[in-house]
Amino acid sequence: MAAPGALLVMGVSGSGKSTVGALLASKLGWKFYDADDYHPEENRMKMGKGIPLNDQDRIPWLCNLHDILLRDVASGQHVVLACSALKKAYRDILIRGKDGASPKCDETGKDKHPAEVKLLVVHLSGSFEVISGRLLKRKGHFMPPELLESQFETLEPPSAPENFIQISVDKNLSEIIATIVETLK
Ligand SMILES: Nc1ncnc2c1ncn2[C@@H]1O[C@H](COP(=O)(O)OP(=O)(O)O)[C@@H](O)[C@H]1O
Ligand SMILES: O=C(O)[C@H](O)[C@@H](O)[C@H](O)[C@H](O)COP(=O)(O)O
């Protein structure tokens, strides 16, 4: 497949986004962003208290991530983003921004960059049992395992016509990375 400008590693909390995303970026030599690092403090505090985020909390965060992707991709930088991106509408924001394909213009009014990010979505998919087992063992993270149920309720797995692959979290990390690298060929 023709290389996308950016690769989104998505899934519920504990599905392996950060681990897979960082390994993959290092293997491909692409820049890595972890969307967790871009949550405003209010979002982190909310999740830390066991309250799930809503659209209002997530949309400005996703718009900021879209701007980062667009900037990098327009400058020729390939990017891996680890981000929950649980709903289709959230993935659409990452690709097109909030109001759809609104081009960023320079002062002459001409299009400065393409308005869309060419994105391959990698959905790390697994059962509640396997993922909650991993979250219960994970230490030193602000996200409480109790929020996993709401993550599954919110999840809209990618489907056609989205440009995506789905990989089981039951595979080991090297199998997951190899599958993604193979897809990019
Ligand atoms: N494929 C895998 N097999 C076994 N353990 C994994 C796998 N992917 C991730 N893990 C472990 O599961 C936990 C959650 O992974 P993490 O990358 O933090 O998930 P997320 O970023 O989606 O919340 C971590 O302790 C990580 O080491
Ligand atoms: O949209 C959301 O509700 C959050 O982004 C959430 O899905 C994300 O998973 C947290 O930031 C916790 O971080 P981990 O995914 O690393 O557990």
PDB file of C-alpha atoms and ligand atoms in Angstrom:
ATOM      1  CA  MET A   1       0.000   0.000   0.000  1.00  0.00           C
ATOM      2  CA  ALA A   2       1.151   3.591  -0.624  1.00  0.00           C
ATOM      3  CA  ALA A   3       2.536   4.911   2.677  1.00  0.00           C
ATOM      4  CA  PRO A   4       0.011   7.081   4.516  1.00  0.00           C
ATOM      5  CA  GLY A   5       1.292  10.338   5.987  1.00  0.00           C
ATOM      6  CA  ALA A   6       0.221   9.256   9.421  1.00  0.00           C
ATOM      7  CA  LEU A   7      -0.677   6.127  11.272  1.00  0.00           C
ATOM      8  CA  LEU A   8      -3.205   6.170  14.118  1.00  0.00           C
ATOM      9  CA  VAL A   9      -2.919   3.409  16.712  1.00  0.00           C
ATOM     10  CA  MET A  10      -6.315   3.424  18.453  1.00  0.00           C
ATOM     11  CA  GLY A  11      -8.352   1.459  20.945  1.00  0.00           C
ATOM     12  CA  VAL A  12      -9.673   1.474  24.476  1.00  0.00           C
ATOM     13  CA  SER A  13      -7.472   2.257  27.454  1.00  0.00           C
ATOM     14  CA  GLY A  14      -4.996  -0.594  27.984  1.00  0.00           C
ATOM     15  CA  SER A  15      -5.242  -1.990  24.440  1.00  0.00           C
ATOM     16  CA  GLY A  16      -1.548  -1.264  23.883  1.00  0.00           C
ATOM     17  CA  LYS A  17      -1.650   2.003  21.903  1.00  0.00           C
ATOM     18  CA  SER A  18       1.300   3.663  23.639  1.00  0.00           C
ATOM     19  CA  THR A  19       3.455   0.544  23.653  1.00  0.00           C
ATOM     20  CA  VAL A  20       2.725  -0.419  20.038  1.00  0.00           C
ATOM     21  CA  GLY A  21       2.862   3.189  18.798  1.00  0.00           C
ATOM     22  CA  ALA A  22       6.279   3.893  20.310  1.00  0.00           C
ATOM     23  CA  LEU A  23       7.770   0.606  19.049  1.00  0.00           C
ATOM     24  CA  LEU A  24       6.359   1.143  15.595  1.00  0.00           C
ATOM     25  CA  ALA A  25       7.599   4.732  15.309  1.00  0.00           C
ATOM     26  CA  SER A  26      11.053   3.619  16.309  1.00  0.00           C
ATOM     27  CA  LYS A  27      11.023   0.739  13.816  1.00  0.00           C
ATOM     28  CA  LEU A  28       9.798   2.964  10.951  1.00  0.00           C
ATOM     29  CA  GLY A  29      11.862   6.020  11.920  1.00  0.00           C
ATOM     30  CA  TRP A  30       8.645   8.070  12.105  1.00  0.00           C
ATOM     31  CA  LYS A  31       7.836  10.743  14.707  1.00  0.00           C
ATOM     32  CA  PHE A  32       5.736   9.533  17.656  1.00  0.00           C
ATOM     33  CA  TYR A  33       3.000  11.373  19.508  1.00  0.00           C
ATOM     34  CA  ASP A  34       1.089   9.971  22.469  1.00  0.00           C
ATOM     35  CA  ALA A  35      -2.285  11.713  22.663  1.00  0.00           C
ATOM     36  CA  ASP A  36      -2.294  11.209  26.449  1.00  0.00           C
ATOM     37  CA  ASP A  37       0.463  13.854  26.649  1.00  0.00           C
ATOM     38  CA  TYR A  38      -1.886  16.411  25.033  1.00  0.00           C
ATOM     39  CA  HIS A  39      -4.879  16.076  27.377  1.00  0.00           C
ATOM     40  CA  PRO A  40      -5.491  19.341  29.231  1.00  0.00           C
ATOM     41  CA  GLU A  41      -5.087  19.042  33.007  1.00  0.00           C
ATOM     42  CA  GLU A  42      -8.907  19.161  33.467  1.00  0.00           C
ATOM     43  CA  ASN A  43      -9.304  16.019  31.335  1.00  0.00           C
ATOM     44  CA  ARG A  44      -6.593  14.167  33.236  1.00  0.00           C
ATOM     45  CA  MET A  45      -8.147  15.196  36.571  1.00  0.00           C
ATOM     46  CA  LYS A  46     -11.591  14.096  35.412  1.00  0.00           C
ATOM     47  CA  MET A  47     -10.358  10.655  34.338  1.00  0.00           C
ATOM     48  CA  GLY A  48      -8.244  10.429  37.487  1.00  0.00           C
ATOM     49  CA  LYS A  49     -11.466  10.873  39.519  1.00  0.00           C
ATOM     50  CA  GLY A  50     -13.082   8.017  37.580  1.00  0.00           C
ATOM     51  CA  ILE A  51     -15.338  10.236  35.412  1.00  0.00           C
ATOM     52  CA  PRO A  52     -15.372   9.379  31.693  1.00  0.00           C
ATOM     53  CA  LEU A  53     -14.650  12.173  29.218  1.00  0.00           C
ATOM     54  CA  ASN A  54     -17.455  13.407  26.957  1.00  0.00           C
ATOM     55  CA  ASP A  55     -17.474  14.945  23.458  1.00  0.00           C
ATOM     56  CA  GLN A  56     -16.981  18.447  24.871  1.00  0.00           C
ATOM     57  CA  ASP A  57     -13.849  17.323  26.703  1.00  0.00           C
ATOM     58  CA  ARG A  58     -12.441  15.435  23.756  1.00  0.00           C
ATOM     59  CA  ILE A  59     -13.176  17.659  20.741  1.00  0.00           C
ATOM     60  CA  PRO A  60     -10.665  20.512  21.462  1.00  0.00           C
ATOM     61  CA  TRP A  61      -8.029  17.878  22.307  1.00  0.00           C
ATOM     62  CA  LEU A  62      -8.641  16.086  18.992  1.00  0.00           C
ATOM     63  CA  CYS A  63      -8.605  19.374  17.033  1.00  0.00           C
ATOM     64  CA  ASN A  64      -5.211  20.193  18.496  1.00  0.00           C
ATOM     65  CA  LEU A  65      -3.942  16.736  17.490  1.00  0.00           C
ATOM     66  CA  HIS A  66      -5.337  17.237  13.966  1.00  0.00           C
ATOM     67  CA  ASP A  67      -3.399  20.515  13.651  1.00  0.00           C
ATOM     68  CA  ILE A  68      -0.204  18.769  14.771  1.00  0.00           C
ATOM     69  CA  LEU A  69      -0.692  15.908  12.276  1.00  0.00           C
ATOM     70  CA  LEU A  70      -1.500  18.281   9.440  1.00  0.00           C
ATOM     71  CA  ARG A  71       1.529  20.472  10.165  1.00  0.00           C
ATOM     72  CA  ASP A  72       3.909  17.510  10.293  1.00  0.00           C
ATOM     73  CA  VAL A  73       2.511  15.683   7.280  1.00  0.00           C
ATOM     74  CA  ALA A  74       2.521  18.911   5.203  1.00  0.00           C
ATOM     75  CA  SER A  75       6.231  19.278   5.953  1.00  0.00           C
ATOM     76  CA  GLY A  76       6.910  15.707   4.785  1.00  0.00           C
ATOM     77  CA  GLN A  77       7.215  14.222   8.283  1.00  0.00           C
ATOM     78  CA  HIS A  78       5.666  10.787   8.755  1.00  0.00           C
ATOM     79  CA  VAL A  79       3.926  10.357  12.070  1.00  0.00           C
ATOM     80  CA  VAL A  80       2.604   7.654  14.394  1.00  0.00           C
ATOM     81  CA  LEU A  81      -0.127   8.835  16.796  1.00  0.00           C
ATOM     82  CA  ALA A  82      -1.332   6.712  19.711  1.00  0.00           C
ATOM     83  CA  CYS A  83      -4.821   7.979  20.531  1.00  0.00           C
ATOM     84  CA  SER A  84      -7.992   6.363  21.865  1.00  0.00           C
ATOM     85  CA  ALA A  85     -10.070   7.926  18.991  1.00  0.00           C
ATOM     86  CA  LEU A  86     -12.972   5.764  20.128  1.00  0.00           C
ATOM     87  CA  LYS A  87     -15.728   7.153  17.867  1.00  0.00           C
ATOM     88  CA  LYS A  88     -15.815   7.535  14.083  1.00  0.00           C
ATOM     89  CA  ALA A  89     -16.499  11.261  14.560  1.00  0.00           C
ATOM     90  CA  TYR A  90     -13.270  11.541  16.569  1.00  0.00           C
ATOM     91  CA  ARG A  91     -11.252   9.867  13.825  1.00  0.00           C
ATOM     92  CA  ASP A  92     -12.885  12.216  11.308  1.00  0.00           C
ATOM     93  CA  ILE A  93     -11.652  15.171  13.368  1.00  0.00           C
ATOM     94  CA  LEU A  94      -8.111  13.775  13.354  1.00  0.00           C
ATOM     95  CA  ILE A  95      -8.299  13.511   9.558  1.00  0.00           C
ATOM     96  CA  ARG A  96     -10.213  16.672   8.612  1.00  0.00           C
ATOM     97  CA  GLY A  97     -10.478  18.931  11.651  1.00  0.00           C
ATOM     98  CA  LYS A  98     -13.731  19.863  13.330  1.00  0.00           C
ATOM     99  CA  ASP A  99     -15.628  21.398  10.455  1.00  0.00           C
ATOM    100  CA  GLY A 100     -14.559  18.964   7.774  1.00  0.00           C
ATOM    101  CA  ALA A 101     -12.036  19.700   5.073  1.00  0.00           C
ATOM    102  CA  SER A 102     -11.488  23.384   5.844  1.00  0.00           C
ATOM    103  CA  PRO A 103      -8.154  24.240   4.226  1.00  0.00           C
ATOM    104  CA  LYS A 104      -5.609  26.247   6.152  1.00  0.00           C
ATOM    105  CA  CYS A 105      -4.886  29.348   4.108  1.00  0.00           C
ATOM    106  CA  ASP A 106      -1.855  31.611   3.970  1.00  0.00           C
ATOM    107  CA  GLU A 107      -2.162  35.411   3.921  1.00  0.00           C
ATOM    108  CA  THR A 108      -2.790  35.417   0.143  1.00  0.00           C
ATOM    109  CA  GLY A 109      -5.800  33.192   0.698  1.00  0.00           C
ATOM    110  CA  LYS A 110      -4.164  30.303  -1.181  1.00  0.00           C
ATOM    111  CA  ASP A 111      -4.220  26.814   0.270  1.00  0.00           C
ATOM    112  CA  LYS A 112      -1.078  26.334   2.298  1.00  0.00           C
ATOM    113  CA  HIS A 113      -1.411  22.635   3.015  1.00  0.00           C
ATOM    114  CA  PRO A 114      -3.777  19.862   2.077  1.00  0.00           C
ATOM    115  CA  ALA A 115      -6.688  19.962   4.489  1.00  0.00           C
ATOM    116  CA  GLU A 116      -6.830  16.214   5.094  1.00  0.00           C
ATOM    117  CA  VAL A 117      -4.371  13.918   6.778  1.00  0.00           C
ATOM    118  CA  LYS A 118      -3.892  10.664   4.863  1.00  0.00           C
ATOM    119  CA  LEU A 119      -4.336   8.297   7.771  1.00  0.00           C
ATOM    120  CA  LEU A 120      -4.086   4.555   8.222  1.00  0.00           C
ATOM    121  CA  VAL A 121      -6.029   3.489  11.308  1.00  0.00           C
ATOM    122  CA  VAL A 122      -4.763   0.509  13.300  1.00  0.00           C
ATOM    123  CA  HIS A 123      -7.393  -0.698  15.746  1.00  0.00           C
ATOM    124  CA  LEU A 124      -6.019  -2.780  18.626  1.00  0.00           C
ATOM    125  CA  SER A 125      -8.999  -4.887  19.481  1.00  0.00           C
ATOM    126  CA  GLY A 126      -9.513  -7.248  22.385  1.00  0.00           C
ATOM    127  CA  SER A 127     -11.854  -8.580  25.023  1.00  0.00           C
ATOM    128  CA  PHE A 128     -12.766  -6.752  28.221  1.00  0.00           C
ATOM    129  CA  GLU A 129     -11.218  -9.614  30.213  1.00  0.00           C
ATOM    130  CA  VAL A 130      -7.789  -9.515  28.557  1.00  0.00           C
ATOM    131  CA  ILE A 131      -7.535  -5.717  28.554  1.00  0.00           C
ATOM    132  CA  SER A 132      -8.776  -5.227  32.120  1.00  0.00           C
ATOM    133  CA  GLY A 133      -6.239  -7.851  33.231  1.00  0.00           C
ATOM    134  CA  ARG A 134      -3.469  -5.733  31.659  1.00  0.00           C
ATOM    135  CA  LEU A 135      -4.773  -2.495  33.160  1.00  0.00           C
ATOM    136  CA  LEU A 136      -4.896  -3.997  36.636  1.00  0.00           C
ATOM    137  CA  LYS A 137      -1.189  -4.843  36.322  1.00  0.00           C
ATOM    138  CA  ARG A 138      -0.173  -1.464  34.829  1.00  0.00           C
ATOM    139  CA  LYS A 139       1.411   0.829  37.436  1.00  0.00           C
ATOM    140  CA  GLY A 140       1.806   4.608  37.711  1.00  0.00           C
ATOM    141  CA  HIS A 141      -0.834   5.665  35.175  1.00  0.00           C
ATOM    142  CA  PHE A 142      -3.551   8.289  35.760  1.00  0.00           C
ATOM    143  CA  MET A 143      -6.310   6.255  34.042  1.00  0.00           C
ATOM    144  CA  PRO A 144      -8.239   4.102  36.542  1.00  0.00           C
ATOM    145  CA  PRO A 145      -9.165   0.579  35.325  1.00  0.00           C
ATOM    146  CA  GLU A 146     -12.797   1.274  36.429  1.00  0.00           C
ATOM    147  CA  LEU A 147     -13.209   3.482  33.358  1.00  0.00           C
ATOM    148  CA  LEU A 148     -12.702   0.578  30.979  1.00  0.00           C
ATOM    149  CA  GLU A 149     -16.397  -0.283  30.830  1.00  0.00           C
ATOM    150  CA  SER A 150     -17.284   3.202  29.569  1.00  0.00           C
ATOM    151  CA  GLN A 151     -14.432   2.990  27.037  1.00  0.00           C
ATOM    152  CA  PHE A 152     -16.022  -0.163  25.558  1.00  0.00           C
ATOM    153  CA  GLU A 153     -19.474   1.497  25.590  1.00  0.00           C
ATOM    154  CA  THR A 154     -18.114   4.483  23.660  1.00  0.00           C
ATOM    155  CA  LEU A 155     -16.037   2.446  21.207  1.00  0.00           C
ATOM    156  CA  GLU A 156     -17.174   2.470  17.588  1.00  0.00           C
ATOM    157  CA  PRO A 157     -14.773   0.063  15.884  1.00  0.00           C
ATOM    158  CA  PRO A 158     -13.616   1.350  12.505  1.00  0.00           C
ATOM    159  CA  SER A 159     -15.451  -0.019   9.502  1.00  0.00           C
ATOM    160  CA  ALA A 160     -15.565   0.575   5.721  1.00  0.00           C
ATOM    161  CA  PRO A 161     -15.041   3.070   4.132  1.00  0.00           C
ATOM    162  CA  GLU A 162     -12.469   3.978   6.802  1.00  0.00           C
ATOM    163  CA  ASN A 163      -8.873   3.103   5.859  1.00  0.00           C
ATOM    164  CA  PHE A 164      -8.133   0.659   8.678  1.00  0.00           C
ATOM    165  CA  ILE A 165      -6.807  -2.652   9.857  1.00  0.00           C
ATOM    166  CA  GLN A 166      -7.804  -4.446  13.040  1.00  0.00           C
ATOM    167  CA  ILE A 167      -5.293  -6.433  15.059  1.00  0.00           C
ATOM    168  CA  SER A 168      -5.976  -8.612  18.063  1.00  0.00           C
ATOM    169  CA  VAL A 169      -4.312  -7.587  21.327  1.00  0.00           C
ATOM    170  CA  ASP A 170      -3.879 -11.314  21.974  1.00  0.00           C
ATOM    171  CA  LYS A 171      -0.925 -11.270  19.560  1.00  0.00           C
ATOM    172  CA  ASN A 172       2.470 -10.534  20.999  1.00  0.00           C
ATOM    173  CA  LEU A 173       4.083  -7.163  20.358  1.00  0.00           C
ATOM    174  CA  SER A 174       6.451  -8.378  17.645  1.00  0.00           C
ATOM    175  CA  GLU A 175       3.572 -10.005  15.732  1.00  0.00           C
ATOM    176  CA  ILE A 176       1.541  -6.783  15.985  1.00  0.00           C
ATOM    177  CA  ILE A 177       4.427  -4.644  14.736  1.00  0.00           C
ATOM    178  CA  ALA A 178       5.193  -7.109  11.896  1.00  0.00           C
ATOM    179  CA  THR A 179       1.532  -7.080  10.764  1.00  0.00           C
ATOM    180  CA  ILE A 180       1.483  -3.281  10.607  1.00  0.00           C
ATOM    181  CA  VAL A 181       4.834  -3.051   8.799  1.00  0.00           C
ATOM    182  CA  GLU A 182       3.628  -5.678   6.291  1.00  0.00           C
ATOM    183  CA  THR A 183       0.439  -3.650   5.658  1.00  0.00           C
ATOM    184  CA  LEU A 184       2.513  -0.577   4.854  1.00  0.00           C
ATOM    185  CA  LYS A 185       4.478  -2.394   2.100  1.00  0.00           C
TER     186      LYS A 185
HETATM  187  N1  LIG B   1       0.319  -7.212  22.788  1.00  0.00           N
HETATM  188  C1  LIG B   1       0.561  -7.135  24.088  1.00  0.00           C
HETATM  189  N2  LIG B   1       0.801  -8.263  24.784  1.00  0.00           N
HETATM  190  C2  LIG B   1       1.007  -8.206  26.119  1.00  0.00           C
HETATM  191  N3  LIG B   1       1.020  -7.073  26.858  1.00  0.00           N
HETATM  192  C3  LIG B   1       0.783  -5.909  26.208  1.00  0.00           C
HETATM  193  C4  LIG B   1       0.551  -5.882  24.806  1.00  0.00           C
HETATM  194  N4  LIG B   1       0.346  -4.596  24.450  1.00  0.00           N
HETATM  195  C5  LIG B   1       0.446  -3.861  25.579  1.00  0.00           C
HETATM  196  N5  LIG B   1       0.721  -4.636  26.642  1.00  0.00           N
HETATM  197  C6  LIG B   1       0.834  -4.194  28.044  1.00  0.00           C
HETATM  198  O1  LIG B   1      -0.482  -3.790  28.419  1.00  0.00           O
HETATM  199  C7  LIG B   1      -0.433  -2.618  29.220  1.00  0.00           C
HETATM  200  C8  LIG B   1      -1.250  -1.509  28.543  1.00  0.00           C
HETATM  201  O2  LIG B   1      -0.538  -1.068  27.394  1.00  0.00           O
HETATM  202  P1  LIG B   1      -0.478   0.477  27.015  1.00  0.00           P
HETATM  203  O3  LIG B   1       0.466   0.620  25.864  1.00  0.00           O
HETATM  204  O4  LIG B   1      -0.233   1.317  28.215  1.00  0.00           O
HETATM  205  O5  LIG B   1      -1.988   0.685  26.505  1.00  0.00           O
HETATM  206  P2  LIG B   1      -2.770   2.023  26.133  1.00  0.00           P
HETATM  207  O6  LIG B   1      -1.747   3.028  25.678  1.00  0.00           O
HETATM  208  O7  LIG B   1      -3.694   1.617  25.040  1.00  0.00           O
HETATM  209  O8  LIG B   1      -3.512   2.440  27.352  1.00  0.00           O
HETATM  210  C9  LIG B   1       1.043  -2.258  29.395  1.00  0.00           C
HETATM  211  O9  LIG B   1       1.470  -2.751  30.632  1.00  0.00           O
HETATM  212  C10 LIG B   1       1.731  -2.976  28.236  1.00  0.00           C
HETATM  213  O10 LIG B   1       3.041  -3.354  28.558  1.00  0.00           O
HETATM  214  O1  LIG B   2     -10.747   9.462  25.005  1.00  0.00           O
HETATM  215  C1  LIG B   2     -10.553   9.094  26.155  1.00  0.00           C
HETATM  216  O2  LIG B   2     -11.427   8.709  26.949  1.00  0.00           O
HETATM  217  C2  LIG B   2      -9.138   9.026  26.654  1.00  0.00           C
HETATM  218  O3  LIG B   2      -8.235   9.455  25.688  1.00  0.00           O
HETATM  219  C3  LIG B   2      -8.850   7.617  27.008  1.00  0.00           C
HETATM  220  O4  LIG B   2      -9.386   6.781  26.009  1.00  0.00           O
HETATM  221  C4  LIG B   2      -7.405   7.363  27.092  1.00  0.00           C
HETATM  222  O5  LIG B   2      -7.274   6.043  26.927  1.00  0.00           O
HETATM  223  C5  LIG B   2      -6.853   7.976  28.325  1.00  0.00           C
HETATM  224  O6  LIG B   2      -6.108   9.061  27.913  1.00  0.00           O
HETATM  225  C6  LIG B   2      -6.070   7.066  29.211  1.00  0.00           C
HETATM  226  O7  LIG B   2      -4.848   6.709  28.705  1.00  0.00           O
HETATM  227  P1  LIG B   2      -4.503   5.206  28.251  1.00  0.00           P
HETATM  228  O8  LIG B   2      -5.242   4.960  26.968  1.00  0.00           O
HETATM  229  O9  LIG B   2      -3.017   5.249  28.057  1.00  0.00           O
HETATM  230  O10 LIG B   2      -4.960   4.296  29.319  1.00  0.00           O
END
